[in-house]
């Protein structure tokens, strides 16, 4: 019992000692606060990192190089923590003064990053030339081999892919440090006004530095959330950590995380379906709207060239219309039903169902016109109208045939807005690929359905492809390319 | 075993206490408009009326409120996130027949004498929230009575403890000082066929309109403001605007459109265009959406109503010009009853007023200019 008391006393003394020592340490810290400048890991990484703690990522190892001992973290651990996108090819170690050493991404097992009061963040590469051991680092740029198109900044025109470049690759190119005006603040002290004009320095480039763009030419800039702006070449593209922004200082237009740019964009868009249908309804016409999920302009031209779509060939050349990003079926459908982009319609991702704006069905209701929506597959959107869905009852892998069978019974029921959505081309494209024989067969089957329905419809007809498939990728992962981004569009009769 | 059970019971009681205390600590969310101790705090408003006037936080709480989530960056790089609740600046301005876009800048000042001028380009592109609730709770005392929140802009614009708003119409963006009537102007411009669905309508080029009636080379013009009779407002880039047409006949006329612009950018029932210091106003569309007034046997739109719609610069004298180039100059005192714009027998806009110097009329009215 006495021994126990003794230990208690010793314990209490140790705690008190600890408190005193801790307090002193705090005091020292208070008098000599330690600032660790940020070190960023940017470029072709899934998550850019900002480190202000040497042990923040990876395990600190004790290493000795040329007689100096360091506590350092492996460069490979840092890069892995940021999640390199695709295959990292180069690592750029960038110092505060702009000194940059570039090393190959493979063979960095003996590369470390240390922090010291004297040299700040410092590269300690045991086997590389001395010149790679940059000091006062402020940025590590990961540069991939550029093969990851989903991550890249893409510039396309209706016929071709013009540029595919990643943020990491852009950060290794000459960029302009642009002082973006943020504003001017004023504070009054002792009757005198003190002003502060604020700018933020942005690393920017003009699109014309990457590809030929004529002065004043229209560009359609789209971000990964489906916002888009039709702009001219007066704006700048900013490389920010691991993504690209569009900036227009004159109008303070900012579009964050740009996915791609369409040069010479066609005026037609899938949103035209709404405006055309509305115009026809207001003009007293009956309207048949046919939505072909998954049919791209590229597929349409291939199908016509292969003789797989005789009806679509007969009704005349399709207009090439711009689709909506992200490439999701519900996002495209919402654009056609509302005339709005994802930003305005409220349908910007696969799971979104509730429209933020009225659809063409509300317009039909306002005009006292009866409307019907027949669709193959599950209901995608909550609209003012309850759709009638067909299911694959015969198990042939598509509900399009069941949908087609349901159409004749409804054609003469007095509907003035009759909408049909086929889904078979989308399913086939997802399953087999956009150019596969099976997908061409699905287009051919749909073509026959269209020939039947259109011949029986007594009014105007709108037919539109709804983008959504390309190499089995959909949504934000889908490729922003000239195949996936354009769809065929017809106004018939 | 019994001791173990008691320990478990004690642990459960402690846990219960902790949970209860945590729950008690959660404050109930304050609904928008709920009264509070800062409701009598005053905010000075300058530039909206002839004289400065004061409003209180309580007055702002009577307006419809919105809640917006926003994030901004301070000068030190620190991110701040808010769920700001309060009326939009536009909702406040609506009471005075104004919108954010009418001002070249709005300066918000704080109790600590910090102030910042929010420029026109931000006013055109961003909502401004006069927030009095953050994340469901009243603002901290040092941010009372109002925290300005502008989503998408840096924290330097988010003025806390705001106690003064100065609405300015001068500086770089000057208000329009001339209004041209589209109805008359279009008759003096080349009109071409425009295929519109199944019909062929007549259209003028915006470039021709601006080149003839406004300063097409005005370097301050980056965007062109347009408003439709149904209330739709849009800003278009100068390049897009000048490459388009205005369809003057047929369905939905007057309609701003162009074959190279997506249909979503077309504007039907065009009421107003503001290009630099020149406003283009369509009288016929105005009759469908603006209050009408009768003078003698004529029904039309009060001149003051058009001045209000356009935000025409204030002045003591106006020059009224007809399509044939003849003009009269009238002082505000000559306007007497204020003046009326009406449609003459030929379908063109005309002006009439009766003042101390008698009745004045301008037939086939082309423009009204504010004289210095």
PDB file of C-alpha atoms in Angstrom, chain B residues 74-330:
ATOM      1  CA  UNK B  74      -9.825  35.655 -47.505  1.00  0.00           C
ATOM      2  CA  UNK B  75      -6.626  37.597 -48.183  1.00  0.00           C
ATOM      3  CA  UNK B  76      -4.756  35.088 -46.003  1.00  0.00           C
ATOM      4  CA  UNK B  77      -5.916  32.233 -48.196  1.00  0.00           C
ATOM      5  CA  UNK B  78      -8.368  30.933 -45.613  1.00  0.00           C
ATOM      6  CA  UNK B  79     -11.625  29.622 -47.048  1.00  0.00           C
ATOM      7  CA  UNK B  80     -14.881  30.681 -45.479  1.00  0.00           C
ATOM      8  CA  UNK B  81     -18.163  28.910 -46.056  1.00  0.00           C
ATOM      9  CA  UNK B  82     -21.612  30.305 -45.345  1.00  0.00           C
ATOM     10  CA  UNK B  83     -25.241  29.362 -45.716  1.00  0.00           C
ATOM     11  CA  UNK B  84     -26.404  32.924 -46.078  1.00  0.00           C
ATOM     12  CA  UNK B  85     -30.058  33.844 -45.585  1.00  0.00           C
ATOM     13  CA  UNK B  86     -31.489  37.254 -46.371  1.00  0.00           C
ATOM     14  CA  UNK B  87     -33.089  39.252 -49.177  1.00  0.00           C
ATOM     15  CA  UNK B  88     -31.331  39.669 -52.482  1.00  0.00           C
ATOM     16  CA  UNK B  89     -30.154  43.178 -53.201  1.00  0.00           C
ATOM     17  CA  UNK B  90     -32.378  43.028 -56.285  1.00  0.00           C
ATOM     18  CA  UNK B  91     -35.401  42.291 -54.060  1.00  0.00           C
ATOM     19  CA  UNK B  92     -34.595  45.369 -51.993  1.00  0.00           C
ATOM     20  CA  UNK B  93     -34.122  47.479 -55.125  1.00  0.00           C
ATOM     21  CA  UNK B  94     -37.369  46.264 -56.650  1.00  0.00           C
ATOM     22  CA  UNK B  95     -39.228  48.483 -54.168  1.00  0.00           C
ATOM     23  CA  UNK B  96     -37.635  51.472 -55.872  1.00  0.00           C
ATOM     24  CA  UNK B  97     -38.114  50.233 -59.438  1.00  0.00           C
ATOM     25  CA  UNK B  98     -34.411  49.450 -59.833  1.00  0.00           C
ATOM     26  CA  UNK B  99     -32.171  46.436 -60.327  1.00  0.00           C
ATOM     27  CA  UNK B 100     -28.502  45.843 -59.579  1.00  0.00           C
ATOM     28  CA  UNK B 101     -27.774  46.234 -63.279  1.00  0.00           C
ATOM     29  CA  UNK B 102     -28.899  49.860 -63.188  1.00  0.00           C
ATOM     30  CA  UNK B 103     -25.841  50.913 -61.223  1.00  0.00           C
ATOM     31  CA  UNK B 104     -22.255  51.430 -62.227  1.00  0.00           C
ATOM     32  CA  UNK B 105     -21.269  50.339 -58.744  1.00  0.00           C
ATOM     33  CA  UNK B 106     -22.621  49.848 -55.262  1.00  0.00           C
ATOM     34  CA  UNK B 107     -20.387  50.708 -52.332  1.00  0.00           C
ATOM     35  CA  UNK B 108     -20.987  48.814 -49.105  1.00  0.00           C
ATOM     36  CA  UNK B 109     -19.541  50.339 -45.941  1.00  0.00           C
ATOM     37  CA  UNK B 110     -19.057  48.749 -42.558  1.00  0.00           C
ATOM     38  CA  UNK B 111     -19.238  50.144 -39.046  1.00  0.00           C
ATOM     39  CA  UNK B 112     -15.431  49.967 -38.824  1.00  0.00           C
ATOM     40  CA  UNK B 113     -15.264  52.311 -41.865  1.00  0.00           C
ATOM     41  CA  UNK B 114     -14.127  49.574 -44.226  1.00  0.00           C
ATOM     42  CA  UNK B 115     -15.805  49.918 -47.598  1.00  0.00           C
ATOM     43  CA  UNK B 116     -15.677  48.367 -51.016  1.00  0.00           C
ATOM     44  CA  UNK B 117     -17.254  49.331 -54.307  1.00  0.00           C
ATOM     45  CA  UNK B 118     -18.842  46.378 -56.088  1.00  0.00           C
ATOM     46  CA  UNK B 119     -18.326  47.162 -59.771  1.00  0.00           C
ATOM     47  CA  UNK B 120     -20.911  46.919 -62.528  1.00  0.00           C
ATOM     48  CA  UNK B 121     -19.507  43.683 -63.973  1.00  0.00           C
ATOM     49  CA  UNK B 122     -20.126  41.913 -60.662  1.00  0.00           C
ATOM     50  CA  UNK B 123     -23.560  43.508 -60.266  1.00  0.00           C
ATOM     51  CA  UNK B 124     -24.504  42.205 -63.698  1.00  0.00           C
ATOM     52  CA  UNK B 125     -23.228  38.689 -63.152  1.00  0.00           C
ATOM     53  CA  UNK B 126     -23.702  37.814 -59.480  1.00  0.00           C
ATOM     54  CA  UNK B 127     -26.524  37.825 -56.955  1.00  0.00           C
ATOM     55  CA  UNK B 128     -25.885  39.938 -53.858  1.00  0.00           C
ATOM     56  CA  UNK B 129     -27.375  38.661 -50.597  1.00  0.00           C
ATOM     57  CA  UNK B 130     -28.036  41.008 -47.681  1.00  0.00           C
ATOM     58  CA  UNK B 131     -27.611  38.226 -45.187  1.00  0.00           C
ATOM     59  CA  UNK B 132     -28.738  38.341 -41.559  1.00  0.00           C
ATOM     60  CA  UNK B 133     -28.651  34.601 -40.864  1.00  0.00           C
ATOM     61  CA  UNK B 134     -25.716  32.251 -41.384  1.00  0.00           C
ATOM     62  CA  UNK B 135     -26.133  28.498 -41.162  1.00  0.00           C
ATOM     63  CA  UNK B 136     -29.536  28.937 -39.573  1.00  0.00           C
ATOM     64  CA  UNK B 137     -28.268  31.212 -36.788  1.00  0.00           C
ATOM     65  CA  UNK B 138     -28.285  35.002 -36.372  1.00  0.00           C
ATOM     66  CA  UNK B 139     -24.982  36.619 -37.329  1.00  0.00           C
ATOM     67  CA  UNK B 140     -22.243  37.029 -34.745  1.00  0.00           C
ATOM     68  CA  UNK B 141     -22.451  40.404 -32.988  1.00  0.00           C
ATOM     69  CA  UNK B 142     -19.442  41.780 -34.863  1.00  0.00           C
ATOM     70  CA  UNK B 143     -21.147  41.102 -38.225  1.00  0.00           C
ATOM     71  CA  UNK B 144     -24.521  42.658 -37.282  1.00  0.00           C
ATOM     72  CA  UNK B 145     -26.761  43.958 -38.683  1.00  0.00           C
ATOM     73  CA  UNK B 146     -26.024  42.656 -42.180  1.00  0.00           C
ATOM     74  CA  UNK B 147     -23.312  40.616 -43.843  1.00  0.00           C
ATOM     75  CA  UNK B 148     -23.078  41.149 -47.589  1.00  0.00           C
ATOM     76  CA  UNK B 149     -22.485  37.847 -49.399  1.00  0.00           C
ATOM     77  CA  UNK B 150     -21.617  37.655 -53.088  1.00  0.00           C
ATOM     78  CA  UNK B 151     -21.188  34.024 -54.139  1.00  0.00           C
ATOM     79  CA  UNK B 152     -18.262  33.538 -56.479  1.00  0.00           C
ATOM     80  CA  UNK B 153     -16.442  36.687 -55.342  1.00  0.00           C
ATOM     81  CA  UNK B 154     -13.599  37.054 -52.860  1.00  0.00           C
ATOM     82  CA  UNK B 155     -14.205  37.734 -49.187  1.00  0.00           C
ATOM     83  CA  UNK B 156     -13.144  41.366 -49.569  1.00  0.00           C
ATOM     84  CA  UNK B 157     -16.609  41.963 -51.046  1.00  0.00           C
ATOM     85  CA  UNK B 158     -18.369  40.208 -48.201  1.00  0.00           C
ATOM     86  CA  UNK B 159     -18.754  43.279 -46.015  1.00  0.00           C
ATOM     87  CA  UNK B 160     -19.810  42.436 -42.471  1.00  0.00           C
ATOM     88  CA  UNK B 161     -21.532  44.849 -40.062  1.00  0.00           C
ATOM     89  CA  UNK B 162     -22.705  46.733 -43.135  1.00  0.00           C
ATOM     90  CA  UNK B 163     -24.325  50.048 -42.254  1.00  0.00           C
ATOM     91  CA  UNK B 164     -24.318  52.006 -45.502  1.00  0.00           C
ATOM     92  CA  UNK B 165     -25.080  51.377 -49.174  1.00  0.00           C
ATOM     93  CA  UNK B 166     -24.141  53.918 -51.837  1.00  0.00           C
ATOM     94  CA  UNK B 167     -25.716  53.352 -55.223  1.00  0.00           C
ATOM     95  CA  UNK B 168     -23.742  55.016 -57.954  1.00  0.00           C
ATOM     96  CA  UNK B 169     -24.584  55.464 -61.598  1.00  0.00           C
ATOM     97  CA  UNK B 170     -21.557  57.461 -62.691  1.00  0.00           C
ATOM     98  CA  UNK B 171     -17.921  56.470 -63.119  1.00  0.00           C
ATOM     99  CA  UNK B 172     -17.004  54.061 -65.868  1.00  0.00           C
ATOM    100  CA  UNK B 173     -20.498  52.910 -66.785  1.00  0.00           C
ATOM    101  CA  UNK B 174     -22.670  55.846 -67.518  1.00  0.00           C
ATOM    102  CA  UNK B 175     -26.430  55.538 -67.900  1.00  0.00           C
ATOM    103  CA  UNK B 176     -28.031  55.867 -71.288  1.00  0.00           C
ATOM    104  CA  UNK B 177     -28.547  59.461 -72.380  1.00  0.00           C
ATOM    105  CA  UNK B 178     -30.427  58.737 -75.570  1.00  0.00           C
ATOM    106  CA  UNK B 179     -33.325  56.486 -76.439  1.00  0.00           C
ATOM    107  CA  UNK B 180     -34.002  55.443 -80.017  1.00  0.00           C
ATOM    108  CA  UNK B 181     -37.404  54.002 -80.916  1.00  0.00           C
ATOM    109  CA  UNK B 182     -36.889  50.733 -82.752  1.00  0.00           C
ATOM    110  CA  UNK B 183     -40.316  50.971 -84.384  1.00  0.00           C
ATOM    111  CA  UNK B 184     -39.214  54.130 -86.253  1.00  0.00           C
ATOM    112  CA  UNK B 185     -35.533  53.329 -86.660  1.00  0.00           C
ATOM    113  CA  UNK B 186     -36.176  49.966 -88.353  1.00  0.00           C
ATOM    114  CA  UNK B 187     -38.127  51.737 -91.124  1.00  0.00           C
ATOM    115  CA  UNK B 188     -34.972  53.656 -92.037  1.00  0.00           C
ATOM    116  CA  UNK B 189     -32.728  50.593 -92.169  1.00  0.00           C
ATOM    117  CA  UNK B 190     -32.295  47.968 -94.870  1.00  0.00           C
ATOM    118  CA  UNK B 191     -34.525  44.991 -94.155  1.00  0.00           C
ATOM    119  CA  UNK B 192     -33.846  41.551 -95.526  1.00  0.00           C
ATOM    120  CA  UNK B 193     -35.699  38.255 -95.776  1.00  0.00           C
ATOM    121  CA  UNK B 194     -35.251  35.975 -92.817  1.00  0.00           C
ATOM    122  CA  UNK B 195     -36.391  32.371 -93.090  1.00  0.00           C
ATOM    123  CA  UNK B 196     -38.194  31.571 -89.880  1.00  0.00           C
ATOM    124  CA  UNK B 197     -39.579  28.031 -89.877  1.00  0.00           C
ATOM    125  CA  UNK B 198     -42.165  28.027 -92.645  1.00  0.00           C
ATOM    126  CA  UNK B 199     -42.406  31.793 -93.114  1.00  0.00           C
ATOM    127  CA  UNK B 200     -40.143  34.434 -94.581  1.00  0.00           C
ATOM    128  CA  UNK B 201     -40.022  37.467 -92.273  1.00  0.00           C
ATOM    129  CA  UNK B 202     -38.238  40.803 -92.452  1.00  0.00           C
ATOM    130  CA  UNK B 203     -35.179  41.455 -90.322  1.00  0.00           C
ATOM    131  CA  UNK B 204     -32.644  44.210 -89.759  1.00  0.00           C
ATOM    132  CA  UNK B 205     -28.996  43.687 -88.892  1.00  0.00           C
ATOM    133  CA  UNK B 206     -28.063  44.775 -85.371  1.00  0.00           C
ATOM    134  CA  UNK B 207     -24.814  46.085 -86.831  1.00  0.00           C
ATOM    135  CA  UNK B 208     -26.760  48.470 -89.103  1.00  0.00           C
ATOM    136  CA  UNK B 209     -28.943  49.598 -86.213  1.00  0.00           C
ATOM    137  CA  UNK B 210     -26.035  50.373 -83.909  1.00  0.00           C
ATOM    138  CA  UNK B 211     -23.851  51.898 -86.645  1.00  0.00           C
ATOM    139  CA  UNK B 212     -26.609  54.358 -87.522  1.00  0.00           C
ATOM    140  CA  UNK B 213     -28.047  55.236 -84.134  1.00  0.00           C
ATOM    141  CA  UNK B 214     -25.365  54.557 -81.489  1.00  0.00           C
ATOM    142  CA  UNK B 215     -21.614  54.754 -81.073  1.00  0.00           C
ATOM    143  CA  UNK B 216     -20.601  51.376 -82.489  1.00  0.00           C
ATOM    144  CA  UNK B 217     -16.974  51.998 -81.550  1.00  0.00           C
ATOM    145  CA  UNK B 218     -17.687  52.817 -77.908  1.00  0.00           C
ATOM    146  CA  UNK B 219     -14.707  51.164 -76.190  1.00  0.00           C
ATOM    147  CA  UNK B 220     -16.614  50.772 -72.907  1.00  0.00           C
ATOM    148  CA  UNK B 221     -19.070  48.313 -74.443  1.00  0.00           C
ATOM    149  CA  UNK B 222     -18.142  44.716 -73.658  1.00  0.00           C
ATOM    150  CA  UNK B 223     -21.654  43.371 -73.241  1.00  0.00           C
ATOM    151  CA  UNK B 224     -25.003  44.465 -74.529  1.00  0.00           C
ATOM    152  CA  UNK B 225     -28.022  44.379 -72.237  1.00  0.00           C
ATOM    153  CA  UNK B 226     -31.364  43.203 -73.625  1.00  0.00           C
ATOM    154  CA  UNK B 227     -34.750  42.927 -72.023  1.00  0.00           C
ATOM    155  CA  UNK B 228     -37.903  41.283 -73.347  1.00  0.00           C
ATOM    156  CA  UNK B 229     -41.492  42.244 -72.730  1.00  0.00           C
ATOM    157  CA  UNK B 230     -41.980  39.089 -70.669  1.00  0.00           C
ATOM    158  CA  UNK B 231     -39.272  40.260 -68.250  1.00  0.00           C
ATOM    159  CA  UNK B 232     -36.409  38.103 -69.541  1.00  0.00           C
ATOM    160  CA  UNK B 233     -33.080  39.944 -69.252  1.00  0.00           C
ATOM    161  CA  UNK B 234     -29.842  38.915 -70.921  1.00  0.00           C
ATOM    162  CA  UNK B 235     -26.388  40.260 -71.514  1.00  0.00           C
ATOM    163  CA  UNK B 236     -24.808  39.315 -74.791  1.00  0.00           C
ATOM    164  CA  UNK B 237     -21.214  39.780 -75.838  1.00  0.00           C
ATOM    165  CA  UNK B 238     -20.639  42.671 -78.193  1.00  0.00           C
ATOM    166  CA  UNK B 239     -19.413  40.287 -80.910  1.00  0.00           C
ATOM    167  CA  UNK B 240     -22.457  38.032 -80.691  1.00  0.00           C
ATOM    168  CA  UNK B 241     -24.811  40.986 -80.558  1.00  0.00           C
ATOM    169  CA  UNK B 242     -23.346  42.721 -83.575  1.00  0.00           C
ATOM    170  CA  UNK B 243     -23.435  39.558 -85.653  1.00  0.00           C
ATOM    171  CA  UNK B 244     -27.171  39.031 -85.113  1.00  0.00           C
ATOM    172  CA  UNK B 245     -30.513  40.251 -86.478  1.00  0.00           C
ATOM    173  CA  UNK B 246     -33.748  41.663 -85.168  1.00  0.00           C
ATOM    174  CA  UNK B 247     -36.711  40.068 -86.885  1.00  0.00           C
ATOM    175  CA  UNK B 248     -39.268  42.836 -87.215  1.00  0.00           C
ATOM    176  CA  UNK B 249     -42.219  40.931 -88.651  1.00  0.00           C
ATOM    177  CA  UNK B 250     -44.021  37.632 -88.081  1.00  0.00           C
ATOM    178  CA  UNK B 251     -44.276  35.472 -85.010  1.00  0.00           C
ATOM    179  CA  UNK B 252     -42.591  36.621 -81.796  1.00  0.00           C
ATOM    180  CA  UNK B 253     -41.365  39.896 -83.386  1.00  0.00           C
ATOM    181  CA  UNK B 254     -39.380  41.853 -82.595  1.00  0.00           C
ATOM    182  CA  UNK B 255     -37.018  38.957 -82.003  1.00  0.00           C
ATOM    183  CA  UNK B 256     -33.259  39.013 -81.463  1.00  0.00           C
ATOM    184  CA  UNK B 257     -31.845  36.016 -83.302  1.00  0.00           C
ATOM    185  CA  UNK B 258     -29.121  34.732 -85.576  1.00  0.00           C
ATOM    186  CA  UNK B 259     -28.623  31.523 -87.496  1.00  0.00           C
ATOM    187  CA  UNK B 260     -25.292  30.972 -85.753  1.00  0.00           C
ATOM    188  CA  UNK B 261     -26.659  31.450 -82.237  1.00  0.00           C
ATOM    189  CA  UNK B 262     -28.404  28.628 -80.361  1.00  0.00           C
ATOM    190  CA  UNK B 263     -32.141  29.155 -80.014  1.00  0.00           C
ATOM    191  CA  UNK B 264     -31.709  29.461 -76.259  1.00  0.00           C
ATOM    192  CA  UNK B 265     -29.930  32.760 -76.909  1.00  0.00           C
ATOM    193  CA  UNK B 266     -32.708  34.203 -79.058  1.00  0.00           C
ATOM    194  CA  UNK B 267     -34.979  36.771 -77.383  1.00  0.00           C
ATOM    195  CA  UNK B 268     -38.584  37.131 -78.448  1.00  0.00           C
ATOM    196  CA  UNK B 269     -40.682  40.223 -77.790  1.00  0.00           C
ATOM    197  CA  UNK B 270     -37.632  42.445 -77.497  1.00  0.00           C
ATOM    198  CA  UNK B 271     -38.403  45.541 -75.433  1.00  0.00           C
ATOM    199  CA  UNK B 272     -35.077  47.177 -74.761  1.00  0.00           C
ATOM    200  CA  UNK B 273     -31.430  47.117 -75.825  1.00  0.00           C
ATOM    201  CA  UNK B 274     -28.766  49.125 -74.053  1.00  0.00           C
ATOM    202  CA  UNK B 275     -25.607  49.616 -76.065  1.00  0.00           C
ATOM    203  CA  UNK B 276     -23.237  51.897 -74.186  1.00  0.00           C
ATOM    204  CA  UNK B 277     -25.055  55.183 -73.668  1.00  0.00           C
ATOM    205  CA  UNK B 278     -27.784  54.490 -76.216  1.00  0.00           C
ATOM    206  CA  UNK B 279     -30.988  52.645 -75.441  1.00  0.00           C
ATOM    207  CA  UNK B 280     -33.109  51.145 -78.196  1.00  0.00           C
ATOM    208  CA  UNK B 281     -36.735  50.873 -77.101  1.00  0.00           C
ATOM    209  CA  UNK B 282     -39.578  49.124 -78.886  1.00  0.00           C
ATOM    210  CA  UNK B 283     -42.780  51.033 -78.290  1.00  0.00           C
ATOM    211  CA  UNK B 284     -45.121  48.333 -79.639  1.00  0.00           C
ATOM    212  CA  UNK B 285     -43.688  45.750 -77.234  1.00  0.00           C
ATOM    213  CA  UNK B 286     -43.866  48.325 -74.433  1.00  0.00           C
ATOM    214  CA  UNK B 287     -47.618  48.584 -74.888  1.00  0.00           C
ATOM    215  CA  UNK B 288     -47.926  44.868 -74.067  1.00  0.00           C
ATOM    216  CA  UNK B 289     -46.116  45.041 -70.743  1.00  0.00           C
ATOM    217  CA  UNK B 290     -46.000  48.598 -69.378  1.00  0.00           C
ATOM    218  CA  UNK B 291     -48.805  50.542 -67.705  1.00  0.00           C
ATOM    219  CA  UNK B 292     -50.824  52.595 -70.135  1.00  0.00           C
ATOM    220  CA  UNK B 293     -51.870  56.199 -69.721  1.00  0.00           C
ATOM    221  CA  UNK B 294     -54.432  58.316 -71.508  1.00  0.00           C
ATOM    222  CA  UNK B 295     -53.986  61.917 -72.554  1.00  0.00           C
ATOM    223  CA  UNK B 296     -56.768  63.697 -74.397  1.00  0.00           C
ATOM    224  CA  UNK B 297     -58.049  60.961 -76.720  1.00  0.00           C
ATOM    225  CA  UNK B 298     -54.720  59.182 -76.968  1.00  0.00           C
ATOM    226  CA  UNK B 299     -53.618  56.076 -75.117  1.00  0.00           C
ATOM    227  CA  UNK B 300     -49.942  55.334 -74.743  1.00  0.00           C
ATOM    228  CA  UNK B 301     -46.997  55.033 -72.374  1.00  0.00           C
ATOM    229  CA  UNK B 302     -45.991  57.868 -70.077  1.00  0.00           C
ATOM    230  CA  UNK B 303     -42.602  59.350 -70.952  1.00  0.00           C
ATOM    231  CA  UNK B 304     -41.633  58.961 -67.269  1.00  0.00           C
ATOM    232  CA  UNK B 305     -42.333  55.219 -67.542  1.00  0.00           C
ATOM    233  CA  UNK B 306     -39.864  54.909 -70.407  1.00  0.00           C
ATOM    234  CA  UNK B 307     -37.287  56.957 -68.514  1.00  0.00           C
ATOM    235  CA  UNK B 308     -37.707  54.545 -65.594  1.00  0.00           C
ATOM    236  CA  UNK B 309     -37.443  51.414 -67.749  1.00  0.00           C
ATOM    237  CA  UNK B 310     -34.268  52.595 -69.395  1.00  0.00           C
ATOM    238  CA  UNK B 311     -32.718  54.284 -66.394  1.00  0.00           C
ATOM    239  CA  UNK B 312     -32.226  57.336 -68.605  1.00  0.00           C
ATOM    240  CA  UNK B 313     -29.734  59.826 -67.224  1.00  0.00           C
ATOM    241  CA  UNK B 314     -31.298  62.723 -65.369  1.00  0.00           C
ATOM    242  CA  UNK B 315     -31.382  66.054 -67.182  1.00  0.00           C
ATOM    243  CA  UNK B 316     -33.150  69.360 -67.376  1.00  0.00           C
ATOM    244  CA  UNK B 317     -33.661  69.414 -71.116  1.00  0.00           C
ATOM    245  CA  UNK B 318     -34.580  66.817 -73.722  1.00  0.00           C
ATOM    246  CA  UNK B 319     -34.304  66.828 -77.488  1.00  0.00           C
ATOM    247  CA  UNK B 320     -37.137  65.040 -79.309  1.00  0.00           C
ATOM    248  CA  UNK B 321     -36.280  64.102 -82.903  1.00  0.00           C
ATOM    249  CA  UNK B 322     -38.633  62.777 -85.558  1.00  0.00           C
ATOM    250  CA  UNK B 323     -37.834  60.433 -88.456  1.00  0.00           C
ATOM    251  CA  UNK B 324     -37.517  63.369 -90.862  1.00  0.00           C
ATOM    252  CA  UNK B 325     -34.757  64.892 -88.729  1.00  0.00           C
ATOM    253  CA  UNK B 326     -36.796  67.714 -87.239  1.00  0.00           C
ATOM    254  CA  UNK B 327     -36.385  68.200 -83.525  1.00  0.00           C
ATOM    255  CA  UNK B 328     -37.634  70.228 -80.607  1.00  0.00           C
ATOM    256  CA  UNK B 329     -35.936  70.871 -77.310  1.00  0.00           C
ATOM    257  CA  UNK B 330     -38.000  70.926 -74.160  1.00  0.00           C
TER     258      UNK B 330
END
